PDB file of C-alpha atoms and ligand atoms in Angstrom:
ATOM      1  CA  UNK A   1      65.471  49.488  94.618  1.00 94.00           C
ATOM      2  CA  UNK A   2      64.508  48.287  91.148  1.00 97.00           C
ATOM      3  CA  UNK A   3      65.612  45.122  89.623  1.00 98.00           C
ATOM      4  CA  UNK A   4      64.635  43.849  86.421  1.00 98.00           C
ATOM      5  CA  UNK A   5      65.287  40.877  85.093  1.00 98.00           C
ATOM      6  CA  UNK A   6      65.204  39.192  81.634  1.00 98.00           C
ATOM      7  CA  UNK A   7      62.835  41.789  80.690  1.00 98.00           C
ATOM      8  CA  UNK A   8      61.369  41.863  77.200  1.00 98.00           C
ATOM      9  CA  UNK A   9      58.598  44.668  75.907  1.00 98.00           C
ATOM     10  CA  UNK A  10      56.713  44.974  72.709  1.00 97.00           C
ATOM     11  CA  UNK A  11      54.576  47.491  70.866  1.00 97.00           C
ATOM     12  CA  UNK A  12      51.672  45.415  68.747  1.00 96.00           C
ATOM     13  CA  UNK A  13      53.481  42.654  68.581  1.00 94.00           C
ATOM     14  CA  UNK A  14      57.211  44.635  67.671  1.00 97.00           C
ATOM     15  CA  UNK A  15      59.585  43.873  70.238  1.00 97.00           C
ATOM     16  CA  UNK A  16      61.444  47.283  71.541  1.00 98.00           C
ATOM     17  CA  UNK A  17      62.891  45.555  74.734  1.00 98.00           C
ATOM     18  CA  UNK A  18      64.900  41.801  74.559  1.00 98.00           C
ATOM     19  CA  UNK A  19      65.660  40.263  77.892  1.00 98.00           C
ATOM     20  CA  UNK A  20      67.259  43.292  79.779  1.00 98.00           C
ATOM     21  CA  UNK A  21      68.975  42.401  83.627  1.00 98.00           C
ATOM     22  CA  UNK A  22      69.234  45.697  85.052  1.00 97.00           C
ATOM     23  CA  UNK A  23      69.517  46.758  88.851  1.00 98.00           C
ATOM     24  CA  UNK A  24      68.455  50.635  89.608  1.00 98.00           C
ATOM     25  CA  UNK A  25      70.818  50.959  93.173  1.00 97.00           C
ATOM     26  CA  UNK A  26      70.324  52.771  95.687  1.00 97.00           C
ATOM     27  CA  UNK A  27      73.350  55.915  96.080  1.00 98.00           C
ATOM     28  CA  UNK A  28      73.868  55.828  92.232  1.00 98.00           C
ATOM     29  CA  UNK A  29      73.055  57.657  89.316  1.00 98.00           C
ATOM     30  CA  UNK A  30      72.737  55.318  86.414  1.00 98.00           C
ATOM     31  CA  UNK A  31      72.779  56.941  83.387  1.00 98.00           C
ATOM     32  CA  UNK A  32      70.416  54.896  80.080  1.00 98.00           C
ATOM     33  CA  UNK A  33      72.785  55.860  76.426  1.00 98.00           C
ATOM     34  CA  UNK A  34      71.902  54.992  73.440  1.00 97.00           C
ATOM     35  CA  UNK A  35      70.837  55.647  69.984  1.00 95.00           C
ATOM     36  CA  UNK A  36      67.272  57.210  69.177  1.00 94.00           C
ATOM     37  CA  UNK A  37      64.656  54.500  69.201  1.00 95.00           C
ATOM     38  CA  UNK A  38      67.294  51.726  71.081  1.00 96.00           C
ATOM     39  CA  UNK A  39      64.475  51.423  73.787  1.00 97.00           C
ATOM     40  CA  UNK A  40      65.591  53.855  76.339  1.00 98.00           C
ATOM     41  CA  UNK A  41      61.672  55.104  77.355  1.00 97.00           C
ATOM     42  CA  UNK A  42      60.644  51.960  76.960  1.00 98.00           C
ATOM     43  CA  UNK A  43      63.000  50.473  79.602  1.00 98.00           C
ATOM     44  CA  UNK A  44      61.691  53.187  82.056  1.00 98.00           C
ATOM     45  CA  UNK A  45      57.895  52.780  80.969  1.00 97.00           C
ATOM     46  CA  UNK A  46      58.183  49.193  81.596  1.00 98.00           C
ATOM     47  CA  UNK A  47      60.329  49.473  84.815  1.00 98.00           C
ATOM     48  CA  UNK A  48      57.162  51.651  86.414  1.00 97.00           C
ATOM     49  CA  UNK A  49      54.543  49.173  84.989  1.00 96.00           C
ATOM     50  CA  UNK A  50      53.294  51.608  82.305  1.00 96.00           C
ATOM     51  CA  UNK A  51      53.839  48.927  79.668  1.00 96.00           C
ATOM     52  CA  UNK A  52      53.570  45.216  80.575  1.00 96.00           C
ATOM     53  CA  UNK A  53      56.538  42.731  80.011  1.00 97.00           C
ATOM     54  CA  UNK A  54      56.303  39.813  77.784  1.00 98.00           C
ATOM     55  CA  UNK A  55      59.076  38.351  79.851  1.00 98.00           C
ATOM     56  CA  UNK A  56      60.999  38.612  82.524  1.00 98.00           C
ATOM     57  CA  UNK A  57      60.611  40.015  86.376  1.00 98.00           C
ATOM     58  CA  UNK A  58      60.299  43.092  87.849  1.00 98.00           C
ATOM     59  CA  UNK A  59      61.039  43.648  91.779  1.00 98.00           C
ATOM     60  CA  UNK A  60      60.423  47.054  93.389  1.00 97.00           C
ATOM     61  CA  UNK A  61      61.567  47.514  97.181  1.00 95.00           C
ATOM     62  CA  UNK A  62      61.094  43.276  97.546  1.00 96.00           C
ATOM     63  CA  UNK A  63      57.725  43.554  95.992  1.00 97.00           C
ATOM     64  CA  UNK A  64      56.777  42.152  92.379  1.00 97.00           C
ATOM     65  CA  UNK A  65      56.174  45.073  90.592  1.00 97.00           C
ATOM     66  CA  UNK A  66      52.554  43.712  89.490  1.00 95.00           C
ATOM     67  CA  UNK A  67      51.034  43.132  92.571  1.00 96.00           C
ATOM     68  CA  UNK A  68      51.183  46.932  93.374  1.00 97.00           C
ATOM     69  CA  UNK A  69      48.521  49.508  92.411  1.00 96.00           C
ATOM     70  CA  UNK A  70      49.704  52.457  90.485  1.00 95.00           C
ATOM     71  CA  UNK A  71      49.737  54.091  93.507  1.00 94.00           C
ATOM     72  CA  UNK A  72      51.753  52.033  95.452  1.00 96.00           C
ATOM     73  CA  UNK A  73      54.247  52.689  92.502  1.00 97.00           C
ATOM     74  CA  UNK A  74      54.171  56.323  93.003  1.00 96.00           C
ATOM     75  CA  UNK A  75      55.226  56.303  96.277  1.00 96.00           C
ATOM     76  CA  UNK A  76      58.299  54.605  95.511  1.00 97.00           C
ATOM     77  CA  UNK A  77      59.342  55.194  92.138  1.00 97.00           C
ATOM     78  CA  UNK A  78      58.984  58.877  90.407  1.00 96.00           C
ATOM     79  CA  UNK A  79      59.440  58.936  86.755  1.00 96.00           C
ATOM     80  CA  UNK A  80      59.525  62.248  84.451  1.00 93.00           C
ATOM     81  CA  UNK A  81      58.723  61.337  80.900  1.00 92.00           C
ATOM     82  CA  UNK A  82      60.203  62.625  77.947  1.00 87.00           C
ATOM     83  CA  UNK A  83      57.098  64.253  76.624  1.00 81.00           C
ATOM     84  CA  UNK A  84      53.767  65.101  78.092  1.00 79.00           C
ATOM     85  CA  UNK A  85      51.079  67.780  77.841  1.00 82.00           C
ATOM     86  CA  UNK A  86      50.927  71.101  79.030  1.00 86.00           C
ATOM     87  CA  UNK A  87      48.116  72.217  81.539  1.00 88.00           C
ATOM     88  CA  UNK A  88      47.106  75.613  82.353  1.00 92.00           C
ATOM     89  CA  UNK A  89      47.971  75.414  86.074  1.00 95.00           C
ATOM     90  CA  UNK A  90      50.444  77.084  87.993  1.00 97.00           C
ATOM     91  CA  UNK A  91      53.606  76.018  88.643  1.00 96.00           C
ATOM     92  CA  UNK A  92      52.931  75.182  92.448  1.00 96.00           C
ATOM     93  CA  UNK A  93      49.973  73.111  91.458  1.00 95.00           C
ATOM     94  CA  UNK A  94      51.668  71.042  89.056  1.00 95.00           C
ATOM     95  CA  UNK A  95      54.404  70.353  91.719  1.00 96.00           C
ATOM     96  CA  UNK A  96      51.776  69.502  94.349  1.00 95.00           C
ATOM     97  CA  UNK A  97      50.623  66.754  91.884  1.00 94.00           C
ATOM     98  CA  UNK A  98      53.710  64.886  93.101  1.00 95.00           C
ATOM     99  CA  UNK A  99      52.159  64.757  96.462  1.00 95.00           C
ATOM    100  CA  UNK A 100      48.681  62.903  94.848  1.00 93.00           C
ATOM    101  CA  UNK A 101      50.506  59.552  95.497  1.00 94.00           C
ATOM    102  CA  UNK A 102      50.915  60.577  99.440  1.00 93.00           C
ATOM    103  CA  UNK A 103      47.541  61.940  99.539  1.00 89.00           C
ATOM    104  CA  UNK A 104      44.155  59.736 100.334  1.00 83.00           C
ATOM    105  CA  UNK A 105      40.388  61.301  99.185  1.00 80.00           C
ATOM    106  CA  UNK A 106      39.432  63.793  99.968  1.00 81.00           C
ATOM    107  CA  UNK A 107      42.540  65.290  99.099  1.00 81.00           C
ATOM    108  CA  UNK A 108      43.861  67.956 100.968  1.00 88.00           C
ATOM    109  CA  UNK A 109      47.500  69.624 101.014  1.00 90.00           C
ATOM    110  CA  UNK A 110      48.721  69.908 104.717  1.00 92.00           C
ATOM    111  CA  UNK A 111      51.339  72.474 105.720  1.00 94.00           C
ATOM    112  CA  UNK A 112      54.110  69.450 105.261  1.00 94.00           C
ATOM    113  CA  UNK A 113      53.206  69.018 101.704  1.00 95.00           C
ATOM    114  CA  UNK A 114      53.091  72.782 100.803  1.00 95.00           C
ATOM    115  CA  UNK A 115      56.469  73.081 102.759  1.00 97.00           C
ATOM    116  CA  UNK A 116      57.577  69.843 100.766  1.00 97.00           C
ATOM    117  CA  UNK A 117      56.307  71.689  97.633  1.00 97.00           C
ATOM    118  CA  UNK A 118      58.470  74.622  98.207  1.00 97.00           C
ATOM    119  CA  UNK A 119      61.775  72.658  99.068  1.00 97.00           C
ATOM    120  CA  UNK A 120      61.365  70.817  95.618  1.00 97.00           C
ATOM    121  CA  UNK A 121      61.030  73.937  93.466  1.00 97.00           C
ATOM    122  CA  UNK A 122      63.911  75.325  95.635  1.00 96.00           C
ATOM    123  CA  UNK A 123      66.074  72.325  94.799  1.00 94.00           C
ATOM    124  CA  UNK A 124      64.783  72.557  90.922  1.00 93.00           C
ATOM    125  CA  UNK A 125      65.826  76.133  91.136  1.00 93.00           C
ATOM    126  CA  UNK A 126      61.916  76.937  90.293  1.00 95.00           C
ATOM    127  CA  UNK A 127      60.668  78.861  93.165  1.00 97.00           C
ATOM    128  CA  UNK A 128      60.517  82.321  91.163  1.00 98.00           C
ATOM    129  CA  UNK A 129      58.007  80.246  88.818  1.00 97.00           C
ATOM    130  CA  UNK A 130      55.988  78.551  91.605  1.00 97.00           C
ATOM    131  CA  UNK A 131      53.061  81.349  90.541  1.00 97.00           C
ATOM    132  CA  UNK A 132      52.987  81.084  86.496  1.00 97.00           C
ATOM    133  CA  UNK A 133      50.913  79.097  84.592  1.00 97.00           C
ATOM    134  CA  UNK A 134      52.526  75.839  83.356  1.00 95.00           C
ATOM    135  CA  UNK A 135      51.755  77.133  79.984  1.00 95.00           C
ATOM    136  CA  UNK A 136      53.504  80.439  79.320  1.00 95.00           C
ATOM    137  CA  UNK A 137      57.089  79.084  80.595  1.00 94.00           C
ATOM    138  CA  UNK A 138      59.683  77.663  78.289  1.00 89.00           C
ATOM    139  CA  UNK A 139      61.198  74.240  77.473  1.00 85.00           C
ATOM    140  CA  UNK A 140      63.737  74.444  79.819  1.00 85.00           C
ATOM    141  CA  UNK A 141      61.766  76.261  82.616  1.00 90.00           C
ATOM    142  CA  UNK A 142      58.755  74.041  82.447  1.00 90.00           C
ATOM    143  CA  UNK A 143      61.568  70.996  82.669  1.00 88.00           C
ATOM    144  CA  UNK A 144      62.702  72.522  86.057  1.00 90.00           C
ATOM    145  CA  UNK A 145      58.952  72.153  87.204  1.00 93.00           C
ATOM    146  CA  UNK A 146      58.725  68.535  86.029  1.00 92.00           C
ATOM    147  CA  UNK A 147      61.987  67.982  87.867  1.00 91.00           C
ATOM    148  CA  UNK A 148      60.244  69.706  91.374  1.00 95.00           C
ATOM    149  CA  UNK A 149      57.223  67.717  90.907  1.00 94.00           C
ATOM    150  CA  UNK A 150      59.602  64.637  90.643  1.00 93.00           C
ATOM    151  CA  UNK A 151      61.078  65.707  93.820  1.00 95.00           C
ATOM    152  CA  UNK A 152      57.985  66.196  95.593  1.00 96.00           C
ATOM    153  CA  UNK A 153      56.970  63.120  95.203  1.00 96.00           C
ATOM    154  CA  UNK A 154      59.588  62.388  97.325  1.00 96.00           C
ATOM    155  CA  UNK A 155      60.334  58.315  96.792  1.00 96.00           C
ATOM    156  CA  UNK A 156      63.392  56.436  96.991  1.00 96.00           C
ATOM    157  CA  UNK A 157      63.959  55.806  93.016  1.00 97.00           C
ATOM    158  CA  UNK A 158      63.938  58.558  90.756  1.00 96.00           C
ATOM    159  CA  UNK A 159      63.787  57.889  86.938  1.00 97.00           C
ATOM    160  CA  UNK A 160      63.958  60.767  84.483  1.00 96.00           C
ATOM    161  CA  UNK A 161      63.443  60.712  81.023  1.00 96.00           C
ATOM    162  CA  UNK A 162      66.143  63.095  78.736  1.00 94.00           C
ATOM    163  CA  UNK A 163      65.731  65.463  81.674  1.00 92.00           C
ATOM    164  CA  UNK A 164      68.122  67.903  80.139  1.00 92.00           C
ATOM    165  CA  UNK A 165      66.150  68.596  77.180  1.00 87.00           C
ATOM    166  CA  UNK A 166      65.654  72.046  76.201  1.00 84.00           C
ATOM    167  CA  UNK A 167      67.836  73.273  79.345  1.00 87.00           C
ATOM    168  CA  UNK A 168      71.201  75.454  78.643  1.00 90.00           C
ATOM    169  CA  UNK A 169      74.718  74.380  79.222  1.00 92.00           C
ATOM    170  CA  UNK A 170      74.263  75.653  82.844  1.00 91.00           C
ATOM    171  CA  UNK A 171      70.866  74.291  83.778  1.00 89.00           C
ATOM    172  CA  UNK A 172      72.045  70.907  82.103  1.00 92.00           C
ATOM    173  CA  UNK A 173      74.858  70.476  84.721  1.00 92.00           C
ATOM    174  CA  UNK A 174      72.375  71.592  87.610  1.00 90.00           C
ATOM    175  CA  UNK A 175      70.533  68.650  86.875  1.00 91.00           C
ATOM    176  CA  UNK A 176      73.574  66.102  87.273  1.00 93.00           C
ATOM    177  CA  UNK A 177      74.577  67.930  90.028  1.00 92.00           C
ATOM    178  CA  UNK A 178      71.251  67.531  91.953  1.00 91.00           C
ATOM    179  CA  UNK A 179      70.636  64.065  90.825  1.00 94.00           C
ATOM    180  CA  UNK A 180      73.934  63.194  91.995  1.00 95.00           C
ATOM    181  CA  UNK A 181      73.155  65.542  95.722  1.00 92.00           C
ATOM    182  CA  UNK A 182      70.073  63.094  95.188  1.00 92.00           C
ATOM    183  CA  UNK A 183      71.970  59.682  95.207  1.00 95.00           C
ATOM    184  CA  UNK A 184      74.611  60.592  97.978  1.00 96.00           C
ATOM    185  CA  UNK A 185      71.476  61.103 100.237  1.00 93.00           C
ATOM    186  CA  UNK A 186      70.848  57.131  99.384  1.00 96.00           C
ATOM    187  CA  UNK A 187      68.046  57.325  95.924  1.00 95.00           C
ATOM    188  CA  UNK A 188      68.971  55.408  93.160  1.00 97.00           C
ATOM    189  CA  UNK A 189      68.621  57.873  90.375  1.00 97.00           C
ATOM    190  CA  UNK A 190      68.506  56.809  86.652  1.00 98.00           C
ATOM    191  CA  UNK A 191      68.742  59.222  83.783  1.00 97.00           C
ATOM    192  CA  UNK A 192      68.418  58.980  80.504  1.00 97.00           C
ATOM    193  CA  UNK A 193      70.946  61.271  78.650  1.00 97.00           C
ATOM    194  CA  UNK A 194      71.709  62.128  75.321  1.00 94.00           C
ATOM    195  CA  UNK A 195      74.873  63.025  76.177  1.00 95.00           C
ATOM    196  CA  UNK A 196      77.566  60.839  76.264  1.00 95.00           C
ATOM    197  CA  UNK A 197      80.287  62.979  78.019  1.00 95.00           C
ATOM    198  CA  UNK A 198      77.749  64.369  80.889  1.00 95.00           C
ATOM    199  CA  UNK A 199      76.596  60.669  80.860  1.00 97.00           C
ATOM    200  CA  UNK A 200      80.750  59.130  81.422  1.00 96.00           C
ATOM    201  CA  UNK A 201      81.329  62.469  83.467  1.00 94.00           C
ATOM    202  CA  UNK A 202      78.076  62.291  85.635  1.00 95.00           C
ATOM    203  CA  UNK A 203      77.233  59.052  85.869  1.00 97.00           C
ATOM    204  CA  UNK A 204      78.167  56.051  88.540  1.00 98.00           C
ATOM    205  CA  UNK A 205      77.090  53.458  85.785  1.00 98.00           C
ATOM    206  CA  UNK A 206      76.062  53.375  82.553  1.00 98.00           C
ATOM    207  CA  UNK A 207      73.734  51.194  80.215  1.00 98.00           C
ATOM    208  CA  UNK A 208      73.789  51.396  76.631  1.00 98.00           C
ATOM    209  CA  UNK A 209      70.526  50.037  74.630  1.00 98.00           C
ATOM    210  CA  UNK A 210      71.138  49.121  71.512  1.00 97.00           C
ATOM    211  CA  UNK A 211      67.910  47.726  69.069  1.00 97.00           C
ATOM    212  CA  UNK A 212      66.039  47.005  72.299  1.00 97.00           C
ATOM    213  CA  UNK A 213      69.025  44.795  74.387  1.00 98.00           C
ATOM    214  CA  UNK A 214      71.523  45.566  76.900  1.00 98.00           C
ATOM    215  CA  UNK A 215      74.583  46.746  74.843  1.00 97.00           C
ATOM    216  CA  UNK A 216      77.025  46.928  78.237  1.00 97.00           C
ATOM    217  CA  UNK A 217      76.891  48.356  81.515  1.00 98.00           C
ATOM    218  CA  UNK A 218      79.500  49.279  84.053  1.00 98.00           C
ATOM    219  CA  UNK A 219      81.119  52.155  85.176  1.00 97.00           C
ATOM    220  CA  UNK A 220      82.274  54.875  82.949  1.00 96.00           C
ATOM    221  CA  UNK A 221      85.902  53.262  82.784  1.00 95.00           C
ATOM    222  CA  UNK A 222      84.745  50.236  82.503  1.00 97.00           C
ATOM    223  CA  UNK A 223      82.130  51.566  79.460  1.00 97.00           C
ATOM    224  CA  UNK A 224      85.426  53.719  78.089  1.00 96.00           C
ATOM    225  CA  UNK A 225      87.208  50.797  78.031  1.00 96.00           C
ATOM    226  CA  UNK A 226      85.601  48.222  76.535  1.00 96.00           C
ATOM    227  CA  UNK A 227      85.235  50.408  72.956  1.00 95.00           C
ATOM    228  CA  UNK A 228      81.119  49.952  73.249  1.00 96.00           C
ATOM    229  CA  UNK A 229      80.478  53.599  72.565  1.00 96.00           C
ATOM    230  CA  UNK A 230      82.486  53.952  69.355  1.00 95.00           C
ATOM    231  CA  UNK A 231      80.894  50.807  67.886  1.00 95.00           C
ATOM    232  CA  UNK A 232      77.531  51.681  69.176  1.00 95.00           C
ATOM    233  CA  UNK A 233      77.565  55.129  68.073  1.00 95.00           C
ATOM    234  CA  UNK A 234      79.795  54.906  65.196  1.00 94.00           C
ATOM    235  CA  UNK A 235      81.769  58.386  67.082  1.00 95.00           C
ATOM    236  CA  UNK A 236      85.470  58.360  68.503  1.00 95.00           C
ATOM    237  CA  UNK A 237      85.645  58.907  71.944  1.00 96.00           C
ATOM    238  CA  UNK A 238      88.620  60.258  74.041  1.00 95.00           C
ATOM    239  CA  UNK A 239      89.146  61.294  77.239  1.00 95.00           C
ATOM    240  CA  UNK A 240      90.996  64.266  79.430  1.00 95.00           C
ATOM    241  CA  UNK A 241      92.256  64.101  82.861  1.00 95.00           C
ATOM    242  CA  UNK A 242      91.281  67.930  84.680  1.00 94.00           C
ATOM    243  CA  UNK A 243      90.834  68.772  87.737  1.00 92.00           C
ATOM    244  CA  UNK A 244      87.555  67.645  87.630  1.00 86.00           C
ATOM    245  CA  UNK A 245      88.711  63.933  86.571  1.00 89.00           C
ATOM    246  CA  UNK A 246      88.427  62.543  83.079  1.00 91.00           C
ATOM    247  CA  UNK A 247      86.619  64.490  80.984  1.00 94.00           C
ATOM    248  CA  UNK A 248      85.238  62.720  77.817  1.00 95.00           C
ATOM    249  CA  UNK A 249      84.502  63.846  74.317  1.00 94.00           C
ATOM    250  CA  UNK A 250      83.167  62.279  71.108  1.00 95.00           C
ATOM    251  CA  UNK A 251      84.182  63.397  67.578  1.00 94.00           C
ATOM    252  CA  UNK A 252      83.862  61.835  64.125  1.00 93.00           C
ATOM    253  CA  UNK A 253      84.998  58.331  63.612  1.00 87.00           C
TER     254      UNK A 253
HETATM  255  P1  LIG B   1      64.454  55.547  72.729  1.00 97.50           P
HETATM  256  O1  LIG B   1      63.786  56.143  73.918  1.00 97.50           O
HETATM  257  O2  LIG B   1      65.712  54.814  73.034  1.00 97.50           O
HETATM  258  O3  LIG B   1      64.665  56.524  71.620  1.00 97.50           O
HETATM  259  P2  LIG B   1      61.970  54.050  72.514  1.00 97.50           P
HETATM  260  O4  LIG B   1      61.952  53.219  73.728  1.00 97.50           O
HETATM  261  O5  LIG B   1      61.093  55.252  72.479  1.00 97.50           O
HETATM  262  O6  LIG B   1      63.470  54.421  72.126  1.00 97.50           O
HETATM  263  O7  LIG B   1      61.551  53.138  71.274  1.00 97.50           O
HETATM  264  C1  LIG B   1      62.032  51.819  71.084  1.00 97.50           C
HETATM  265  C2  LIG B   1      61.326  51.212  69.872  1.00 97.50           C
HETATM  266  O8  LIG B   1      59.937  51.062  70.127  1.00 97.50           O
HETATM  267  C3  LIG B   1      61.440  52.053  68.599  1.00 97.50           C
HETATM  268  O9  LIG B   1      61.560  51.185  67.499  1.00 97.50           O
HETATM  269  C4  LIG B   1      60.124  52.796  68.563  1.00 97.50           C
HETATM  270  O10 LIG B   1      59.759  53.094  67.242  1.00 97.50           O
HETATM  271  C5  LIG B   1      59.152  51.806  69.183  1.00 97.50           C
HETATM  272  N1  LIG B   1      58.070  52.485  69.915  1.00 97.50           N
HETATM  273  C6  LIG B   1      58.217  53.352  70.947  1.00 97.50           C
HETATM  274  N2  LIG B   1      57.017  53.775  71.406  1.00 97.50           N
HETATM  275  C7  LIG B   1      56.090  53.177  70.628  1.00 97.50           C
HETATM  276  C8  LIG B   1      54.658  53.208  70.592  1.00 97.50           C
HETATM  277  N3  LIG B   1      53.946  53.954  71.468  1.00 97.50           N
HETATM  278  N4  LIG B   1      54.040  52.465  69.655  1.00 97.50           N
HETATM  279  C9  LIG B   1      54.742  51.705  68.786  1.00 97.50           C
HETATM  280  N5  LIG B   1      56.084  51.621  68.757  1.00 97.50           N
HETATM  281  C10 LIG B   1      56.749  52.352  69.664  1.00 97.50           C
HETATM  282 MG1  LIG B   2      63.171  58.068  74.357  1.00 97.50          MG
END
C-alpha cells in the first residue's frame, strides 16, 4: 500500500504537485482524471521516488518511501510510464526486465522467472509477440508488452501511466478488465485514464488533478455526483443504467 500525504512536487522551482493526500489500496483500481498537464505523471513519478517531494510523506508497505533503494521500490511498486524508448530486444527480454528487481548479480533467469515471464505476456495477451523485436511492433502491441513486463514484476501496487494509449476499443477494455482481475486478487492498481467513462465505469475510485491539487476523490457516484467533472472539464456528463450498471458519457457543455 501507498499513502501519500500532503505531497507537493516541482520542476525548477514550478510547482506541478500542491499538497496531495492520496491512499493507493489494496483490492482497488483507482483511476488518476484530469486535464493534460494537471499533474497526473507527476503524482505517479513522485509516488515511486522518481522525483523528490518538497513536502509532504510518502509510506510504501509501512516503510518511508526514502529510506528504500530503487530496488527495494521495484519489488513493491511497478509503474509503466507514459512514454519511454524503444530497444531492439525481443519481446520476452523486455518482459524479463521486470524480473531485474527479483534478481541479485550475477543475474540469471531461473525456470520460475521464465515461467513467470510467460504467464505475464499470457495475461497481456502478448505471448504471440514474446519473439519480435520491441521495435517493429505497434503502439498498441508494444503497450501490451509494457503491461507484461509490469506484470512480471510481480509486486503488490501496480501504477500505469495512460496505459490505454494507442490500444483499440477492444484492447482498451482488456486492460480494465485485467487491472480489475488484478485488484480482486488483493493489488492496489492505479491508472491513469484519459477517459472519463472507462475511468467512472472501471474504476473503484477516482482522483481528479486539477493545476497540480487534488480536485475530489471518491467513488464514481460519489465523483458523478458532486458535478466535479463538468466544472473540471468544462463537458456535460450523464449517465445510463444497462445491464452492465451505469454507463457514463460526456458531451458538450
Ligand atoms: P499530466 O500528466 O496530468 O498531463 P504532468 O504531471 O505531466 O501532467 O505535468 C504537470 C505540470 O508539470 C505541467 O505544467 C507540465 O508542464 C510540468 N512538467 C511536467 N514534466 C516536466 C518536466 N520534466 N520539466 C518541467 N516541467 C514539467
Ligand atoms: Mg501525463
Amino acid at each position: 500500500m501507498l499513502e501519500l500525504s500532503h505531497v507537493s512536487a516541482e520542476y525548477f522551482g514550478k510547482t506541478a504537485l500542491r499538497e496531495v493526500s492520496l491512499t493507493f489500496q489494496p483490492g482497488q483500481v483507482l483511476a488518476i482524471v484530469g486535464p493534460n498537464g494537471g499533474g497526473k505523471s507527476t503524482l505517479l513519478k513522485t509516488a515511486i521516488g522518481l522525483l523528490p517531494p518538497t513536502t509532504g510523506t510518502i509510506i510504501l508497505d509501512g516503510s518511508p518511501l526514502k529510506a528504500l533503494n530503487a530496488k527495494q521500490i521495484a519489488q513493491k511498486v511497478s509503474y509503466l510510464p507514459q512514454s519511454r524508448s524503444v530497444p531492439d530486444i525481443t519481446a520476452r527480454r523486455m518482459v524479463m526486465h521486470g524480473r531485474f528487481p527479483h534478481m541479485s548479480y550475477p543475474r540469471r533467469y531461473t525456470d520460475a522467472d521464465r515461467q513467470i515471464v510467460i504467464e505475464a505476456l499470457k495475461q497481456a495477451d502478448a505471448l504471440e509477440l514474446a519473439d519480435r523485436s520491441v521495435k517493429t511492433l505497434s503502439g498498441g502491441q508494444r503497450q501490451k508488452i509494457y503491461l507484461a513486463m509490469a506484470l512480471a514484476q510481480q509486486t503488490g501496487t501496480i501504477l500505469m501511466d495512460e496505459p490505454t494509449t494507442y490500444l483499440d476499443i477492444a484492447h482498451q477494455l482488456q486492460v480494465i478488465a485485467l487491472a480489475r482481475k488484478l485488484a480482486a486478487q488483493g493489488k492496489a492498481v492505479v491508472l491513469v485514464l484519459h477517459d472519463l467513462p472507462m475511468a467512472l465505469a472501471g474504476a473503484d475510485r477516482l482522483a481528479v488533478l486539477h493545476k497540480g491539487a487534488l480536485a475530489a476523490l471518491g467513488t464514481p457516484e460519489e465523483i458523478y455526483a458532486s458535478g466535479i467533472i463538468p466544472k473540471t472539464f468544462g463537458v456535460a456528463l450523464y449517465r445510463m443504467q444497462t445491464e452492465n450498471g451505469w454507463q457514463y458519457y460526456c458531451c458538450p457543455q
